[in-house]
Amino acid sequence: MLASPPPAPADAAGSRGAATGQLAGKAAVITGAARGIGRACAVAYARAGAELLLTDIGHDLAGVPYPLGNADQLAHTARLCQELAPTAAVVTAEADVRDLDAVREVVDGALDRFGRIDILLNNAGIAAPSGKTVQDITPSEWELMLDVDVSGAWRMIRAAGSAMAAQRAGSIINVSSTAGLVGYRHFAGYVTAKHALIGLTKSAALDFAPFGVRVNALCPGSVRDDGAAEGRMLSEIARSLEVPVAEHEETFVAAQPMNRLIEPEDVAGAALWLGSDGSRQVTGSTVTVDGGFTSR
């Protein structure tokens, strides 16, 4: 069921800044929108004038050793977006990307509400269970990682693809990772899923190219767990690597050529470009936002 946030205060748009219009007239579906990169992208899209369907699982998941985005966080993301774009439609839906029927309901809800889907941002994903050598990963841990991080994106593409092909336009953005480009010790499941997501991106780009639908992968590096976005991915990766929480930012910065962590807004800026007409000839590409990490 779709839900809308409470009306924004009358002066909210003025206090937050008016929409730029870069995505005016476009409708976007964002998964994993409750917090972190998903929230930052949603806010950027709202500021640019898009109408939004924001979805997240809304509850914790057995096998994932940290809390997932919850209903209150998803509603907060929607309120932030509505404040930025008081006249635009912003709706939410709780859905598990492992469930094809739930995914179809999200897509059908977006089509019923907006009449079209111009942007699909596949951001939902998990970083753990991780922290084990490849031979110690259990079958259930392996299957869970792949089911959420790559098959979840495939389900969303499968559900939205026909509508995008029929309208002869659309942009699909799959949020992968630098783990989709290089290997990391003790993260074989995550690395495999993110590599697979890039492979899915390239093949889907070729399948959809005749219909004017673009498919690209976005690969963030070490993204800071910004308090406003309520992100916790980097700290969870640090926990899996047994890096002390108090030291984890310094540890990750040491591996960054630009000597700073990526901000959620940096990733959102790239997602905004990939969703806009400014990237209309970009498809099958892998865009890194990693401060040069994968250049070495």
PDB file of C-alpha atoms in Angstrom:
ATOM      1  CA  MET A   1       0.000   0.000   0.000  1.00  0.00           C
ATOM      2  CA  LEU A   2       1.286   3.446  -0.920  1.00  0.00           C
ATOM      3  CA  ALA A   3       1.494   6.105   1.765  1.00  0.00           C
ATOM      4  CA  SER A   4       2.051   9.850   1.614  1.00  0.00           C
ATOM      5  CA  PRO A   5       3.906  11.974   4.204  1.00  0.00           C
ATOM      6  CA  PRO A   6       2.066  14.667   6.170  1.00  0.00           C
ATOM      7  CA  PRO A   7       1.780  18.039   4.403  1.00  0.00           C
ATOM      8  CA  ALA A   8       4.940  20.131   4.619  1.00  0.00           C
ATOM      9  CA  PRO A   9       4.889  23.421   6.547  1.00  0.00           C
ATOM     10  CA  ALA A  10       4.026  26.391   4.371  1.00  0.00           C
ATOM     11  CA  ASP A  11       7.524  27.878   4.641  1.00  0.00           C
ATOM     12  CA  ALA A  12       9.419  24.598   4.308  1.00  0.00           C
ATOM     13  CA  ALA A  13      10.272  24.990   0.642  1.00  0.00           C
ATOM     14  CA  GLY A  14      11.664  28.449   1.207  1.00  0.00           C
ATOM     15  CA  SER A  15      13.799  27.323   4.110  1.00  0.00           C
ATOM     16  CA  ARG A  16      15.189  24.350   2.196  1.00  0.00           C
ATOM     17  CA  GLY A  17      15.518  25.823  -1.305  1.00  0.00           C
ATOM     18  CA  ALA A  18      13.312  25.641  -4.390  1.00  0.00           C
ATOM     19  CA  ALA A  19      13.398  22.793  -6.902  1.00  0.00           C
ATOM     20  CA  THR A  20      15.836  23.321  -9.736  1.00  0.00           C
ATOM     21  CA  GLY A  21      13.669  21.552 -12.285  1.00  0.00           C
ATOM     22  CA  GLN A  22      16.423  19.277 -13.657  1.00  0.00           C
ATOM     23  CA  LEU A  23      14.062  16.319 -13.183  1.00  0.00           C
ATOM     24  CA  ALA A  24      10.814  18.259 -13.512  1.00  0.00           C
ATOM     25  CA  GLY A  25       8.111  16.110 -15.062  1.00  0.00           C
ATOM     26  CA  LYS A  26       9.930  12.865 -14.273  1.00  0.00           C
ATOM     27  CA  ALA A  27       8.783  10.124 -11.927  1.00  0.00           C
ATOM     28  CA  ALA A  28      11.354   8.077 -10.019  1.00  0.00           C
ATOM     29  CA  VAL A  29      11.283   4.890  -7.962  1.00  0.00           C
ATOM     30  CA  ILE A  30      14.077   4.593  -5.382  1.00  0.00           C
ATOM     31  CA  THR A  31      14.695   1.402  -3.412  1.00  0.00           C
ATOM     32  CA  GLY A  32      16.556   1.417  -0.110  1.00  0.00           C
ATOM     33  CA  ALA A  33      15.325   4.971   0.379  1.00  0.00           C
ATOM     34  CA  ALA A  34      14.918   4.979   4.151  1.00  0.00           C
ATOM     35  CA  ARG A  35      18.415   6.217   4.922  1.00  0.00           C
ATOM     36  CA  GLY A  36      22.004   6.619   3.720  1.00  0.00           C
ATOM     37  CA  ILE A  37      22.659   6.918   0.000  1.00  0.00           C
ATOM     38  CA  GLY A  38      19.003   6.218  -0.743  1.00  0.00           C
ATOM     39  CA  ARG A  39      17.866   9.161   1.363  1.00  0.00           C
ATOM     40  CA  ALA A  40      20.498  11.466  -0.137  1.00  0.00           C
ATOM     41  CA  CYS A  41      19.405  10.513  -3.660  1.00  0.00           C
ATOM     42  CA  ALA A  42      15.746  10.980  -2.811  1.00  0.00           C
ATOM     43  CA  VAL A  43      16.405  14.468  -1.446  1.00  0.00           C
ATOM     44  CA  ALA A  44      18.470  15.385  -4.516  1.00  0.00           C
ATOM     45  CA  TYR A  45      15.726  14.130  -6.822  1.00  0.00           C
ATOM     46  CA  ALA A  46      13.055  16.041  -4.911  1.00  0.00           C
ATOM     47  CA  ARG A  47      15.112  19.227  -5.086  1.00  0.00           C
ATOM     48  CA  ALA A  48      15.374  18.682  -8.851  1.00  0.00           C
ATOM     49  CA  GLY A  49      11.596  18.435  -9.218  1.00  0.00           C
ATOM     50  CA  ALA A  50      10.955  14.696  -9.557  1.00  0.00           C
ATOM     51  CA  GLU A  51       7.884  12.922  -8.280  1.00  0.00           C
ATOM     52  CA  LEU A  52       8.900  10.024  -6.074  1.00  0.00           C
ATOM     53  CA  LEU A  53       7.949   6.573  -4.945  1.00  0.00           C
ATOM     54  CA  LEU A  54      10.300   5.683  -2.100  1.00  0.00           C
ATOM     55  CA  THR A  55      10.541   2.113  -0.896  1.00  0.00           C
ATOM     56  CA  ASP A  56      12.467   0.144   1.706  1.00  0.00           C
ATOM     57  CA  ILE A  57      12.015  -3.136   3.545  1.00  0.00           C
ATOM     58  CA  GLY A  58      10.787  -1.401   6.713  1.00  0.00           C
ATOM     59  CA  HIS A  59      12.003  -4.080   9.140  1.00  0.00           C
ATOM     60  CA  ASP A  60      15.050  -6.118  10.088  1.00  0.00           C
ATOM     61  CA  LEU A  61      16.003  -9.248   8.198  1.00  0.00           C
ATOM     62  CA  ALA A  62      17.049 -12.580   9.662  1.00  0.00           C
ATOM     63  CA  GLY A  63      20.668 -13.221   8.787  1.00  0.00           C
ATOM     64  CA  VAL A  64      21.643  -9.545   8.554  1.00  0.00           C
ATOM     65  CA  PRO A  65      23.478  -8.626  11.776  1.00  0.00           C
ATOM     66  CA  TYR A  66      22.508  -4.955  11.854  1.00  0.00           C
ATOM     67  CA  PRO A  67      19.217  -2.981  11.708  1.00  0.00           C
ATOM     68  CA  LEU A  68      17.796  -2.253   8.272  1.00  0.00           C
ATOM     69  CA  GLY A  69      15.870   0.832   7.207  1.00  0.00           C
ATOM     70  CA  ASN A  70      12.627   1.042   9.152  1.00  0.00           C
ATOM     71  CA  ALA A  71       9.209   2.554   8.514  1.00  0.00           C
ATOM     72  CA  ASP A  72       9.905   5.710  10.547  1.00  0.00           C
ATOM     73  CA  GLN A  73      13.116   6.387   8.627  1.00  0.00           C
ATOM     74  CA  LEU A  74      11.333   5.897   5.304  1.00  0.00           C
ATOM     75  CA  ALA A  75       8.596   8.295   6.372  1.00  0.00           C
ATOM     76  CA  HIS A  76      11.238  10.834   7.436  1.00  0.00           C
ATOM     77  CA  THR A  77      12.888  10.628   4.017  1.00  0.00           C
ATOM     78  CA  ALA A  78       9.507  11.284   2.423  1.00  0.00           C
ATOM     79  CA  ARG A  79       8.902  14.306   4.660  1.00  0.00           C
ATOM     80  CA  LEU A  80      12.278  15.784   3.733  1.00  0.00           C
ATOM     81  CA  CYS A  81      11.435  15.354   0.056  1.00  0.00           C
ATOM     82  CA  GLN A  82       7.969  16.816   0.442  1.00  0.00           C
ATOM     83  CA  GLU A  83       9.377  19.870   2.169  1.00  0.00           C
ATOM     84  CA  LEU A  84      11.623  20.467  -0.816  1.00  0.00           C
ATOM     85  CA  ALA A  85       8.851  19.894  -3.358  1.00  0.00           C
ATOM     86  CA  PRO A  86       5.501  20.696  -1.716  1.00  0.00           C
ATOM     87  CA  THR A  87       3.536  20.359  -4.959  1.00  0.00           C
ATOM     88  CA  ALA A  88       5.146  17.106  -6.134  1.00  0.00           C
ATOM     89  CA  ALA A  89       3.798  13.672  -5.306  1.00  0.00           C
ATOM     90  CA  VAL A  90       5.961  11.803  -2.795  1.00  0.00           C
ATOM     91  CA  VAL A  91       4.710   8.384  -1.729  1.00  0.00           C
ATOM     92  CA  THR A  92       6.213   5.455   0.165  1.00  0.00           C
ATOM     93  CA  ALA A  93       5.807   1.705   0.096  1.00  0.00           C
ATOM     94  CA  GLU A  94       7.390  -0.972   2.255  1.00  0.00           C
ATOM     95  CA  ALA A  95       8.659  -3.859   0.159  1.00  0.00           C
ATOM     96  CA  ASP A  96      11.272  -6.623   0.268  1.00  0.00           C
ATOM     97  CA  VAL A  97      13.140  -6.791  -3.041  1.00  0.00           C
ATOM     98  CA  ARG A  98      13.420 -10.578  -2.574  1.00  0.00           C
ATOM     99  CA  ASP A  99       9.653 -10.816  -3.082  1.00  0.00           C
ATOM    100  CA  LEU A 100       8.652 -10.568  -6.749  1.00  0.00           C
ATOM    101  CA  ASP A 101       4.970  -9.955  -5.927  1.00  0.00           C
ATOM    102  CA  ALA A 102       5.910  -7.079  -3.586  1.00  0.00           C
ATOM    103  CA  VAL A 103       8.181  -5.637  -6.264  1.00  0.00           C
ATOM    104  CA  ARG A 104       5.370  -5.810  -8.813  1.00  0.00           C
ATOM    105  CA  GLU A 105       3.063  -3.998  -6.389  1.00  0.00           C
ATOM    106  CA  VAL A 106       5.615  -1.193  -6.020  1.00  0.00           C
ATOM    107  CA  VAL A 107       5.952  -0.783  -9.780  1.00  0.00           C
ATOM    108  CA  ASP A 108       2.209  -1.012 -10.359  1.00  0.00           C
ATOM    109  CA  GLY A 109       1.659   1.562  -7.618  1.00  0.00           C
ATOM    110  CA  ALA A 110       4.094   3.961  -9.269  1.00  0.00           C
ATOM    111  CA  LEU A 111       2.431   3.505 -12.656  1.00  0.00           C
ATOM    112  CA  ASP A 112      -1.028   4.016 -11.153  1.00  0.00           C
ATOM    113  CA  ARG A 113       0.090   7.175  -9.336  1.00  0.00           C
ATOM    114  CA  PHE A 114       2.377   8.775 -11.941  1.00  0.00           C
ATOM    115  CA  GLY A 115       1.359   7.126 -15.213  1.00  0.00           C
ATOM    116  CA  ARG A 116       4.995   6.366 -16.020  1.00  0.00           C
ATOM    117  CA  ILE A 117       8.385   5.560 -14.490  1.00  0.00           C
ATOM    118  CA  ASP A 118      11.264   7.619 -15.829  1.00  0.00           C
ATOM    119  CA  ILE A 119      13.956   6.612 -13.336  1.00  0.00           C
ATOM    120  CA  LEU A 120      14.526   3.419 -11.393  1.00  0.00           C
ATOM    121  CA  LEU A 121      17.283   3.724  -8.799  1.00  0.00           C
ATOM    122  CA  ASN A 122      18.167   0.282  -7.457  1.00  0.00           C
ATOM    123  CA  ASN A 123      19.855   1.182  -4.195  1.00  0.00           C
ATOM    124  CA  ALA A 124      18.566  -1.532  -1.824  1.00  0.00           C
ATOM    125  CA  GLY A 125      21.390  -3.715  -0.595  1.00  0.00           C
ATOM    126  CA  ILE A 126      23.111  -5.280   2.385  1.00  0.00           C
ATOM    127  CA  ALA A 127      26.799  -5.317   3.388  1.00  0.00           C
ATOM    128  CA  ALA A 128      26.597  -8.333   5.668  1.00  0.00           C
ATOM    129  CA  PRO A 129      26.682 -11.230   6.444  1.00  0.00           C
ATOM    130  CA  SER A 130      30.366 -10.705   5.687  1.00  0.00           C
ATOM    131  CA  GLY A 131      33.707 -10.814   7.462  1.00  0.00           C
ATOM    132  CA  LYS A 132      34.520 -14.454   6.649  1.00  0.00           C
ATOM    133  CA  THR A 133      36.922 -16.187   4.327  1.00  0.00           C
ATOM    134  CA  VAL A 134      35.206 -17.675   1.298  1.00  0.00           C
ATOM    135  CA  GLN A 135      35.356 -21.252   2.587  1.00  0.00           C
ATOM    136  CA  ASP A 136      33.625 -20.264   5.839  1.00  0.00           C
ATOM    137  CA  ILE A 137      30.587 -18.599   4.247  1.00  0.00           C
ATOM    138  CA  THR A 138      27.465 -20.680   4.811  1.00  0.00           C
ATOM    139  CA  PRO A 139      25.077 -21.469   1.944  1.00  0.00           C
ATOM    140  CA  SER A 140      22.349 -19.365   3.553  1.00  0.00           C
ATOM    141  CA  GLU A 141      24.689 -16.364   3.936  1.00  0.00           C
ATOM    142  CA  TRP A 142      25.788 -16.655   0.302  1.00  0.00           C
ATOM    143  CA  GLU A 143      22.224 -16.957  -1.005  1.00  0.00           C
ATOM    144  CA  LEU A 144      20.955 -14.062   1.108  1.00  0.00           C
ATOM    145  CA  MET A 145      23.653 -11.694  -0.169  1.00  0.00           C
ATOM    146  CA  LEU A 146      23.015 -12.533  -3.818  1.00  0.00           C
ATOM    147  CA  ASP A 147      19.236 -12.516  -3.399  1.00  0.00           C
ATOM    148  CA  VAL A 148      19.154  -8.979  -2.018  1.00  0.00           C
ATOM    149  CA  ASP A 149      22.065  -7.278  -3.769  1.00  0.00           C
ATOM    150  CA  VAL A 150      21.780  -8.581  -7.320  1.00  0.00           C
ATOM    151  CA  SER A 151      18.533 -10.540  -7.708  1.00  0.00           C
ATOM    152  CA  GLY A 152      16.622  -7.732  -5.983  1.00  0.00           C
ATOM    153  CA  ALA A 153      17.793  -5.304  -8.653  1.00  0.00           C
ATOM    154  CA  TRP A 154      16.917  -7.821 -11.376  1.00  0.00           C
ATOM    155  CA  ARG A 155      13.390  -8.151  -9.984  1.00  0.00           C
ATOM    156  CA  MET A 156      12.918  -4.382 -10.012  1.00  0.00           C
ATOM    157  CA  ILE A 157      14.246  -4.136 -13.576  1.00  0.00           C
ATOM    158  CA  ARG A 158      12.037  -7.017 -14.674  1.00  0.00           C
ATOM    159  CA  ALA A 159       8.951  -5.390 -13.167  1.00  0.00           C
ATOM    160  CA  ALA A 160       9.602  -1.866 -14.487  1.00  0.00           C
ATOM    161  CA  GLY A 161      11.267  -2.732 -17.773  1.00  0.00           C
ATOM    162  CA  SER A 162       8.162  -3.316 -19.859  1.00  0.00           C
ATOM    163  CA  ALA A 163       6.699   0.062 -18.915  1.00  0.00           C
ATOM    164  CA  MET A 164       9.943   1.862 -19.682  1.00  0.00           C
ATOM    165  CA  ALA A 165      10.309   0.066 -23.015  1.00  0.00           C
ATOM    166  CA  ALA A 166       6.717   0.905 -23.937  1.00  0.00           C
ATOM    167  CA  GLN A 167       7.259   4.605 -23.246  1.00  0.00           C
ATOM    168  CA  ARG A 168      10.536   4.446 -25.217  1.00  0.00           C
ATOM    169  CA  ALA A 169      12.453   6.243 -22.467  1.00  0.00           C
ATOM    170  CA  GLY A 170      13.870   5.675 -19.016  1.00  0.00           C
ATOM    171  CA  SER A 171      16.991   5.511 -16.894  1.00  0.00           C
ATOM    172  CA  ILE A 172      17.843   2.558 -14.672  1.00  0.00           C
ATOM    173  CA  ILE A 173      20.637   3.131 -12.173  1.00  0.00           C
ATOM    174  CA  ASN A 174      22.067   0.171 -10.266  1.00  0.00           C
ATOM    175  CA  VAL A 175      24.036   1.132  -7.176  1.00  0.00           C
ATOM    176  CA  SER A 176      27.007  -1.229  -7.134  1.00  0.00           C
ATOM    177  CA  SER A 177      30.246  -0.434  -5.284  1.00  0.00           C
ATOM    178  CA  THR A 178      33.994  -0.340  -5.670  1.00  0.00           C
ATOM    179  CA  ALA A 179      33.515  -3.953  -4.526  1.00  0.00           C
ATOM    180  CA  GLY A 180      32.061  -4.490  -7.992  1.00  0.00           C
ATOM    181  CA  LEU A 181      35.411  -3.532  -9.513  1.00  0.00           C
ATOM    182  CA  VAL A 182      38.029  -4.957  -7.158  1.00  0.00           C
ATOM    183  CA  GLY A 183      38.241  -7.710  -4.567  1.00  0.00           C
ATOM    184  CA  TYR A 184      38.165  -7.377  -0.783  1.00  0.00           C
ATOM    185  CA  ARG A 185      39.313  -9.970   1.707  1.00  0.00           C
ATOM    186  CA  HIS A 186      36.543 -11.542   3.797  1.00  0.00           C
ATOM    187  CA  PHE A 187      33.796 -10.069   1.573  1.00  0.00           C
ATOM    188  CA  ALA A 188      33.465 -12.687  -1.162  1.00  0.00           C
ATOM    189  CA  GLY A 189      29.656 -12.674  -1.126  1.00  0.00           C
ATOM    190  CA  TYR A 190      29.383  -8.903  -1.298  1.00  0.00           C
ATOM    191  CA  VAL A 191      32.107  -8.618  -3.948  1.00  0.00           C
ATOM    192  CA  THR A 192      30.472 -11.332  -6.047  1.00  0.00           C
ATOM    193  CA  ALA A 193      27.053  -9.684  -5.854  1.00  0.00           C
ATOM    194  CA  LYS A 194      28.384  -6.241  -6.760  1.00  0.00           C
ATOM    195  CA  HIS A 195      30.422  -7.616  -9.679  1.00  0.00           C
ATOM    196  CA  ALA A 196      27.309  -9.450 -10.870  1.00  0.00           C
ATOM    197  CA  LEU A 197      25.300  -6.245 -10.638  1.00  0.00           C
ATOM    198  CA  ILE A 198      27.701  -4.576 -13.072  1.00  0.00           C
ATOM    199  CA  GLY A 199      27.354  -7.551 -15.421  1.00  0.00           C
ATOM    200  CA  LEU A 200      23.572  -7.269 -15.192  1.00  0.00           C
ATOM    201  CA  THR A 201      23.876  -3.560 -15.957  1.00  0.00           C
ATOM    202  CA  LYS A 202      25.878  -4.122 -19.140  1.00  0.00           C
ATOM    203  CA  SER A 203      23.609  -6.851 -20.485  1.00  0.00           C
ATOM    204  CA  ALA A 204      20.418  -4.988 -19.607  1.00  0.00           C
ATOM    205  CA  ALA A 205      21.796  -1.871 -21.295  1.00  0.00           C
ATOM    206  CA  LEU A 206      22.117  -3.809 -24.548  1.00  0.00           C
ATOM    207  CA  ASP A 207      18.671  -5.379 -24.187  1.00  0.00           C
ATOM    208  CA  PHE A 208      16.995  -2.027 -23.545  1.00  0.00           C
ATOM    209  CA  ALA A 209      19.017   0.152 -25.951  1.00  0.00           C
ATOM    210  CA  PRO A 210      16.594  -0.327 -28.905  1.00  0.00           C
ATOM    211  CA  PHE A 211      13.818   1.058 -26.706  1.00  0.00           C
ATOM    212  CA  GLY A 212      15.636   4.197 -25.604  1.00  0.00           C
ATOM    213  CA  VAL A 213      16.025   2.944 -22.031  1.00  0.00           C
ATOM    214  CA  ARG A 214      19.452   3.469 -20.436  1.00  0.00           C
ATOM    215  CA  VAL A 215      21.016   1.252 -17.775  1.00  0.00           C
ATOM    216  CA  ASN A 216      24.113   2.296 -15.824  1.00  0.00           C
ATOM    217  CA  ALA A 217      25.959   1.249 -12.676  1.00  0.00           C
ATOM    218  CA  LEU A 218      27.045   3.647  -9.952  1.00  0.00           C
ATOM    219  CA  CYS A 219      30.010   2.573  -7.828  1.00  0.00           C
ATOM    220  CA  PRO A 220      30.509   4.504  -4.586  1.00  0.00           C
ATOM    221  CA  GLY A 221      33.686   4.170  -2.569  1.00  0.00           C
ATOM    222  CA  SER A 222      33.863   4.523   1.207  1.00  0.00           C
ATOM    223  CA  VAL A 223      30.814   6.649   2.028  1.00  0.00           C
ATOM    224  CA  ARG A 224      30.783   8.432   5.366  1.00  0.00           C
ATOM    225  CA  ASP A 225      27.978   7.456   7.730  1.00  0.00           C
ATOM    226  CA  ASP A 226      26.408  10.912   7.709  1.00  0.00           C
ATOM    227  CA  GLY A 227      24.172  11.491  10.722  1.00  0.00           C
ATOM    228  CA  ALA A 228      21.502  13.371   8.791  1.00  0.00           C
ATOM    229  CA  ALA A 229      21.195  10.513   6.317  1.00  0.00           C
ATOM    230  CA  GLU A 230      21.311   7.921   9.137  1.00  0.00           C
ATOM    231  CA  GLY A 231      23.699   5.778   7.096  1.00  0.00           C
ATOM    232  CA  ARG A 232      25.567   2.935   8.754  1.00  0.00           C
ATOM    233  CA  MET A 233      27.083   0.932   5.884  1.00  0.00           C
ATOM    234  CA  LEU A 234      30.692   1.976   6.503  1.00  0.00           C
ATOM    235  CA  SER A 235      30.562   1.250  10.209  1.00  0.00           C
ATOM    236  CA  GLU A 236      29.058  -2.159   9.467  1.00  0.00           C
ATOM    237  CA  ILE A 237      31.865  -2.945   7.029  1.00  0.00           C
ATOM    238  CA  ALA A 238      34.337  -1.841   9.716  1.00  0.00           C
ATOM    239  CA  ARG A 239      32.649  -4.130  12.232  1.00  0.00           C
ATOM    240  CA  SER A 240      32.927  -7.052   9.822  1.00  0.00           C
ATOM    241  CA  LEU A 241      36.639  -6.318   9.445  1.00  0.00           C
ATOM    242  CA  GLU A 242      37.023  -5.954  13.229  1.00  0.00           C
ATOM    243  CA  VAL A 243      38.127  -2.336  12.858  1.00  0.00           C
ATOM    244  CA  PRO A 244      37.341  -0.352  16.048  1.00  0.00           C
ATOM    245  CA  VAL A 245      34.338   1.920  15.488  1.00  0.00           C
ATOM    246  CA  ALA A 246      36.198   4.908  16.935  1.00  0.00           C
ATOM    247  CA  GLU A 247      38.946   4.470  14.352  1.00  0.00           C
ATOM    248  CA  HIS A 248      37.053   3.313  11.294  1.00  0.00           C
ATOM    249  CA  GLU A 249      36.848   6.643   9.464  1.00  0.00           C
ATOM    250  CA  GLU A 250      40.582   7.264   9.862  1.00  0.00           C
ATOM    251  CA  THR A 251      41.279   3.718   8.663  1.00  0.00           C
ATOM    252  CA  PHE A 252      39.223   4.116   5.493  1.00  0.00           C
ATOM    253  CA  VAL A 253      40.524   7.627   4.765  1.00  0.00           C
ATOM    254  CA  ALA A 254      44.062   6.217   4.734  1.00  0.00           C
ATOM    255  CA  ALA A 255      43.125   4.209   1.626  1.00  0.00           C
ATOM    256  CA  GLN A 256      41.611   7.210  -0.195  1.00  0.00           C
ATOM    257  CA  PRO A 257      43.830   9.022  -2.752  1.00  0.00           C
ATOM    258  CA  MET A 258      41.929  12.268  -2.094  1.00  0.00           C
ATOM    259  CA  ASN A 259      42.341  11.816   1.684  1.00  0.00           C
ATOM    260  CA  ARG A 260      38.663  12.120   2.500  1.00  0.00           C
ATOM    261  CA  LEU A 261      35.597   9.918   2.626  1.00  0.00           C
ATOM    262  CA  ILE A 262      32.823  10.146   0.078  1.00  0.00           C
ATOM    263  CA  GLU A 263      29.731  12.032   1.243  1.00  0.00           C
ATOM    264  CA  PRO A 264      26.241  10.663   0.485  1.00  0.00           C
ATOM    265  CA  GLU A 265      25.561  13.872  -1.460  1.00  0.00           C
ATOM    266  CA  ASP A 266      28.516  13.098  -3.749  1.00  0.00           C
ATOM    267  CA  VAL A 267      26.859   9.849  -4.785  1.00  0.00           C
ATOM    268  CA  ALA A 268      23.488  11.582  -5.095  1.00  0.00           C
ATOM    269  CA  GLY A 269      25.001  14.110  -7.498  1.00  0.00           C
ATOM    270  CA  ALA A 270      26.111  11.317  -9.828  1.00  0.00           C
ATOM    271  CA  ALA A 271      22.721   9.601  -9.521  1.00  0.00           C
ATOM    272  CA  LEU A 272      21.039  12.890 -10.401  1.00  0.00           C
ATOM    273  CA  TRP A 273      23.126  13.212 -13.567  1.00  0.00           C
ATOM    274  CA  LEU A 274      22.468   9.616 -14.599  1.00  0.00           C
ATOM    275  CA  GLY A 275      18.752  10.132 -14.142  1.00  0.00           C
ATOM    276  CA  SER A 276      18.669  13.385 -16.105  1.00  0.00           C
ATOM    277  CA  ASP A 277      18.606  14.093 -19.826  1.00  0.00           C
ATOM    278  CA  GLY A 278      22.158  15.372 -19.506  1.00  0.00           C
ATOM    279  CA  SER A 279      23.318  11.725 -19.640  1.00  0.00           C
ATOM    280  CA  ARG A 280      20.980  10.706 -22.477  1.00  0.00           C
ATOM    281  CA  GLN A 281      23.795   9.028 -24.459  1.00  0.00           C
ATOM    282  CA  VAL A 282      25.262   7.221 -21.448  1.00  0.00           C
ATOM    283  CA  THR A 283      24.329   3.557 -21.118  1.00  0.00           C
ATOM    284  CA  GLY A 284      26.104   0.390 -20.076  1.00  0.00           C
ATOM    285  CA  SER A 285      28.588   2.536 -18.168  1.00  0.00           C
ATOM    286  CA  THR A 286      30.123   2.186 -14.744  1.00  0.00           C
ATOM    287  CA  VAL A 287      30.429   5.530 -12.960  1.00  0.00           C
ATOM    288  CA  THR A 288      32.725   5.586  -9.935  1.00  0.00           C
ATOM    289  CA  VAL A 289      32.419   8.032  -7.056  1.00  0.00           C
ATOM    290  CA  ASP A 290      35.376   6.784  -5.060  1.00  0.00           C
ATOM    291  CA  GLY A 291      37.898   9.596  -4.724  1.00  0.00           C
ATOM    292  CA  GLY A 292      40.277   7.775  -7.056  1.00  0.00           C
ATOM    293  CA  PHE A 293      40.366   4.521  -5.064  1.00  0.00           C
ATOM    294  CA  THR A 294      40.006   2.220  -8.099  1.00  0.00           C
ATOM    295  CA  SER A 295      42.492   4.221 -10.192  1.00  0.00           C
ATOM    296  CA  ARG A 296      45.458   2.627  -8.477  1.00  0.00           C
TER     297      ARG A 296
END
